[in-house]
Coordinates of C-alpha atoms and ligand atoms in Angstrom, one line a residue:
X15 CA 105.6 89.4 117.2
X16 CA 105.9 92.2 114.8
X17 CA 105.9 95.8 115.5
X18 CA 104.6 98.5 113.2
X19 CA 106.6 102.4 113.0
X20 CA 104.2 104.8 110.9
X21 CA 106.6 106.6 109.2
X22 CA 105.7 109.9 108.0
X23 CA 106.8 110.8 104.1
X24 CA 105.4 114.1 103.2
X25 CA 101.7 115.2 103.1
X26 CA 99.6 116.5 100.0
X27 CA 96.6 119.2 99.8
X28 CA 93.9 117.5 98.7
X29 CA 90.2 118.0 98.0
X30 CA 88.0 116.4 100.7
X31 CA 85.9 114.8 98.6
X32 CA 88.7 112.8 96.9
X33 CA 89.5 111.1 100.3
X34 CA 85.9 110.8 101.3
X35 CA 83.0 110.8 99.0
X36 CA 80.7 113.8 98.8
X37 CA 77.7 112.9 96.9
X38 CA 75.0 115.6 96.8
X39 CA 75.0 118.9 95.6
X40 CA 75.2 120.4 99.5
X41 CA 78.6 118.8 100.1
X42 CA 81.8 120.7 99.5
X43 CA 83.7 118.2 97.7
X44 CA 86.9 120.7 96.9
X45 CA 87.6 121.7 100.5
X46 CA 91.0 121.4 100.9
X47 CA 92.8 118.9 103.4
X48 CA 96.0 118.6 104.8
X49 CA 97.0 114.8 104.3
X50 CA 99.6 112.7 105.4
X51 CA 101.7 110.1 103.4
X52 CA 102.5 107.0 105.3
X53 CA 104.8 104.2 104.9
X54 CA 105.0 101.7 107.7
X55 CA 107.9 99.9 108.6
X56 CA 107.3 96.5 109.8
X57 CA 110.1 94.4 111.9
X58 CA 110.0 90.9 113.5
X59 CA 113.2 90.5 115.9
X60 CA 112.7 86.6 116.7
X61 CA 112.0 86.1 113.4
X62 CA 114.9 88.5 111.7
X63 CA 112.4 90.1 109.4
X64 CA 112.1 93.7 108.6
X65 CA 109.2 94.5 105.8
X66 CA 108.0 98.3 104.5
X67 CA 104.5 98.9 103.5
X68 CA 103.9 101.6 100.7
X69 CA 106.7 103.8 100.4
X70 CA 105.1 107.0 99.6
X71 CA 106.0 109.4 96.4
X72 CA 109.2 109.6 94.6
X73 CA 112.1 112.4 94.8
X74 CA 110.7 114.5 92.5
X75 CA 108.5 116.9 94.3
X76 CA 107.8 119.0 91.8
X77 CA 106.8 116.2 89.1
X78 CA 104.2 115.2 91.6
X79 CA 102.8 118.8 92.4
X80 CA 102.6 119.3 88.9
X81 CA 100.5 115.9 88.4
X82 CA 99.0 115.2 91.1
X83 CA 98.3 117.5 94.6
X84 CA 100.9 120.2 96.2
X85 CA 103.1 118.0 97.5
X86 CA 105.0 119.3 101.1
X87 CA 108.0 117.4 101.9
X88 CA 111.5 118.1 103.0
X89 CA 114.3 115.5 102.3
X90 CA 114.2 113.9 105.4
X91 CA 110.3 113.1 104.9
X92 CA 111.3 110.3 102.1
X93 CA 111.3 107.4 102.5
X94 CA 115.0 106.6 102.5
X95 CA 115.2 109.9 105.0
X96 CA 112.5 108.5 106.9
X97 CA 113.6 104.7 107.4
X98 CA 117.1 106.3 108.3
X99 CA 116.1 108.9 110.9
X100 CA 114.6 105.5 112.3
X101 CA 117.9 103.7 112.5
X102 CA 117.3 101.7 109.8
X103 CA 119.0 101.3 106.4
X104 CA 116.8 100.5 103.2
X105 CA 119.2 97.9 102.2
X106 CA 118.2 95.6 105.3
X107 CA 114.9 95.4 104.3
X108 CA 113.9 91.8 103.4
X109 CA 110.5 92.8 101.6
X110 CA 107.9 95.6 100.6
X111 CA 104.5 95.0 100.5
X112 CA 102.6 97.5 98.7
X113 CA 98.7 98.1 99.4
X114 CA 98.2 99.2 95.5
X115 CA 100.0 100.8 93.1
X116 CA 99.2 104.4 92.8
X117 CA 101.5 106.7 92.9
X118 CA 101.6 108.5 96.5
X119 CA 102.3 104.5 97.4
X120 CA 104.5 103.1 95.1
X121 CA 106.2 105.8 93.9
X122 CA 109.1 105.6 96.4
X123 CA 110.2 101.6 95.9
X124 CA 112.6 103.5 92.9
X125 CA 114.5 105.1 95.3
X126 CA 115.0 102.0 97.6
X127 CA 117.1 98.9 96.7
X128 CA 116.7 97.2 93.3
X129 CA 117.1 93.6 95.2
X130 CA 114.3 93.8 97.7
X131 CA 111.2 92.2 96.7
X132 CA 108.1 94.3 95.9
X133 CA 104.6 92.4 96.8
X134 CA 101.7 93.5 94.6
X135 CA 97.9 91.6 93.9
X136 CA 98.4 90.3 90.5
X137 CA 94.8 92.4 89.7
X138 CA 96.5 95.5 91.0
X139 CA 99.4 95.1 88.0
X140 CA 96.8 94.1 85.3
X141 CA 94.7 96.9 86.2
X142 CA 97.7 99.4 86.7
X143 CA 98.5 98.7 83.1
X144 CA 95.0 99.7 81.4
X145 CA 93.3 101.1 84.3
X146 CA 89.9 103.3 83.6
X147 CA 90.6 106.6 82.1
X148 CA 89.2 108.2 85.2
X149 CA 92.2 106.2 86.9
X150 CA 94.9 106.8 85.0
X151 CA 96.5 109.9 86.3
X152 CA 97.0 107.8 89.7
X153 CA 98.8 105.4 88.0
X154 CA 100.7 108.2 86.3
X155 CA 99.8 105.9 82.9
X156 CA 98.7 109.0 80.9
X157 CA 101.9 111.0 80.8
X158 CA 103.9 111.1 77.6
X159 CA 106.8 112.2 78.9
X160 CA 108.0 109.0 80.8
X161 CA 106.7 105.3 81.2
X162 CA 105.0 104.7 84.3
X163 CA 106.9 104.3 87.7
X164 CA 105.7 100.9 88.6
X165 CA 107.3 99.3 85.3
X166 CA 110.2 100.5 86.6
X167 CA 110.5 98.1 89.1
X168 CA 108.5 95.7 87.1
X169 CA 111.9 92.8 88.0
X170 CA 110.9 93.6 91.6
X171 CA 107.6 92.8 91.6
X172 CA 105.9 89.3 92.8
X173 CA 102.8 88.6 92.3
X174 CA 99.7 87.3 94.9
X175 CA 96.4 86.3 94.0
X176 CA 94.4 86.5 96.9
X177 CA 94.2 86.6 100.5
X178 CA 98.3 85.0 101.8
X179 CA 99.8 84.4 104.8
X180 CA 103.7 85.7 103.7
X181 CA 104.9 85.4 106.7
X182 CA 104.2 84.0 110.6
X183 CA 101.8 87.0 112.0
X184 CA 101.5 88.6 108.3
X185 CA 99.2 88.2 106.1
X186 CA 97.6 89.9 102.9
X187 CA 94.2 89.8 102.4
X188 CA 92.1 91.3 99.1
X189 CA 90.1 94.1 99.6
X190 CA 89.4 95.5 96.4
X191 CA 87.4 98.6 95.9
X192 CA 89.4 101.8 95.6
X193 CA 91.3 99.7 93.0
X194 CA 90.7 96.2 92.1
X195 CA 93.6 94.8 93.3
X196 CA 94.2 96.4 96.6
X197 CA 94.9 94.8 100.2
X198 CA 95.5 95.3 103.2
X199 CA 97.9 93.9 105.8
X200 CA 97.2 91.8 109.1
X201 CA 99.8 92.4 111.2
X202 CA 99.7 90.7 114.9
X203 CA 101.6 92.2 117.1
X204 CA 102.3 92.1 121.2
X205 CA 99.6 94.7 121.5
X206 CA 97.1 92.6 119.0
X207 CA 95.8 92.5 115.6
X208 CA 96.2 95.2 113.7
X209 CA 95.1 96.0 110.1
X210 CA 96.7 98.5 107.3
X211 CA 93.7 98.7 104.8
X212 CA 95.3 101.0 101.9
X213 CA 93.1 103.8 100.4
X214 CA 89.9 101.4 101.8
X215 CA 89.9 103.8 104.7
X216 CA 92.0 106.6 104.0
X217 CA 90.6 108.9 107.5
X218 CA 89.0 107.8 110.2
X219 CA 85.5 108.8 108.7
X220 CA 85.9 106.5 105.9
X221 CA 85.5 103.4 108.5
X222 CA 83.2 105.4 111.0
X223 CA 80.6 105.9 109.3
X224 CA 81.0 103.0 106.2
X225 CA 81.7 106.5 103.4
X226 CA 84.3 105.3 100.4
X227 CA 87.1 107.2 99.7
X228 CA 86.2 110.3 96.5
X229 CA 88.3 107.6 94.2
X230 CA 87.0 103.8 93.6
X231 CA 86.1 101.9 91.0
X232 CA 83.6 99.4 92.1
X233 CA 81.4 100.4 94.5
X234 CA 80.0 97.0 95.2
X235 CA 83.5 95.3 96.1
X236 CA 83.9 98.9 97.8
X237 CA 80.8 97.7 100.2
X238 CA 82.1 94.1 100.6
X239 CA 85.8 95.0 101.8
X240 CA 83.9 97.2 104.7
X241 CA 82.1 93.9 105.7
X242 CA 85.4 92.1 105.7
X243 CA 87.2 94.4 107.6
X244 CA 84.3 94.7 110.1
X245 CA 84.6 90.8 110.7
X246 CA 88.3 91.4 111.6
X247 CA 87.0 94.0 113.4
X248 CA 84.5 92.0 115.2
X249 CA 87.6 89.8 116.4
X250 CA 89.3 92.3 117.8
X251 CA 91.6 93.8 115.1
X252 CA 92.0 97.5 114.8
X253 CA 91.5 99.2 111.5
X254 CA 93.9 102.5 110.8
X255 CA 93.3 105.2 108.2
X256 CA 96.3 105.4 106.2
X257 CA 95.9 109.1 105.4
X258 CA 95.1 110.5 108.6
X259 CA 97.4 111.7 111.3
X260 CA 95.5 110.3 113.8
X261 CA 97.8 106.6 113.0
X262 CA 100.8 108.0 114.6
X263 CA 98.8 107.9 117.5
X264 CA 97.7 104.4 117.6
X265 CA 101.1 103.3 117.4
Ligands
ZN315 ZN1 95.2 105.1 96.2

């Protein structure tokens, strides 16, 4: 059976309505929120396994505040500072899984081992590499500066197309929306099912009350992931926000 550590890497300021959609003219959309970063670290003992899902942003702190949200970290809030305040040391890890590519998730697998295997939809990569413009600052795709991140690692990366079983208890499953090729994680554990959606449901609100996150790109598949989440849901499985601090308290 697998257990699952929320691991905190840093937190942004971001506006409300980017992690839950405001539509209306009423709604304050630019109200500003204090929002975690999460990577989850994932071990098996019987089975000797020991996986990481998202890795939050990369070192530089103020390359991120520049283009993206005030970022607030201190070193021991990334990732390799996190796993190892944990006990554990990166280069055990056996694989990451990541829930989509944008940069507050994916950022970090640069500053972990180059030998550890880096799970990604194959939609996620094709869309990462021409995404909309609207999308393309989350890839980090429009700077001039640099190439993006996630080529970077591009030798890491293995591709899934669709809904896997990777390992006994673990499975990936599609649920596309925010971006097309994001998916969330089934992870059974002694204390049952439990899901880690990506940016589906960033807070707790997202899920409650069936509201996409600010940023998505297909509002249809958007609708269709919450039906397949409620099935799990329905089954028992329990759904956790990946931006909300409320996680470290399900765990
Ligand atoms: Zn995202």
């Amino acid at each position: 059976m697998w257990e699952i550590t929320p691991l905190f890497v840093g937190a942004v300021t971001a506006a409300s309505g980017g992690l839950v959609l405001k539509h209306g003219l009423k709604a304050n959309a630019s109200e500003p929120v204090d929002t975690p970063h999460i990577a989850w670290y994932l071990e098996d003992t019987s089975l000797q396994k020991k996986v990481l899902i998202d890795t939050g942003s990369g070192l530089d702190v103020e390359h991120n505040s520049r283009n993206h949200n005030p970022v607030r970290r201190t070193p021991g809030e990334h990732i390799v500072g996190a796993l190892q305040k944990h006990g554990i040391i990166p280069e055990s890890l056996d694989l990451i899984i990541l829930t989509h590519l944008h940069w507050d998730h994916a950022q970090g697998v640069l500053d972990l081992p180059k030998t550890i295997p880096v799970l990604v939809q194959k939609k996620e990569l094709q869309f990462a590499v021409a995404p909309f413009p609207t999308d393309a600052k989350h890839y980090e795709v429009n700077l001039k500066e640099d190439i993006p991140y996630f080529l970077k690692f591009f030798n890491q990366i293995q591709l899934v197309d669709g809904d896997k079983i990777i390992l006994p208890g673990l499975k990936v499953i599609q649920l596309p929306g925010h971006s097309p090729g994001s998916q969330g994680v089934v992870v059974d554990t002694a204390k049952g099912r439990y899901i880690i959606p990506g940016d589906l449901v960033n807070v707790k609100e997202n899920w409650e009350k069936r509201v996409p996150s600010g940023i998505y790109n297909d509002m249809a598949a958007y609708f269709n992931s919450f039906d397949k989440l409620a099935e799990y849901e329905t089954n028992g499985a329990v759904i956790v926000p990946v931006h909300d601090y409320t996680a470290f308290e399900i765990f």
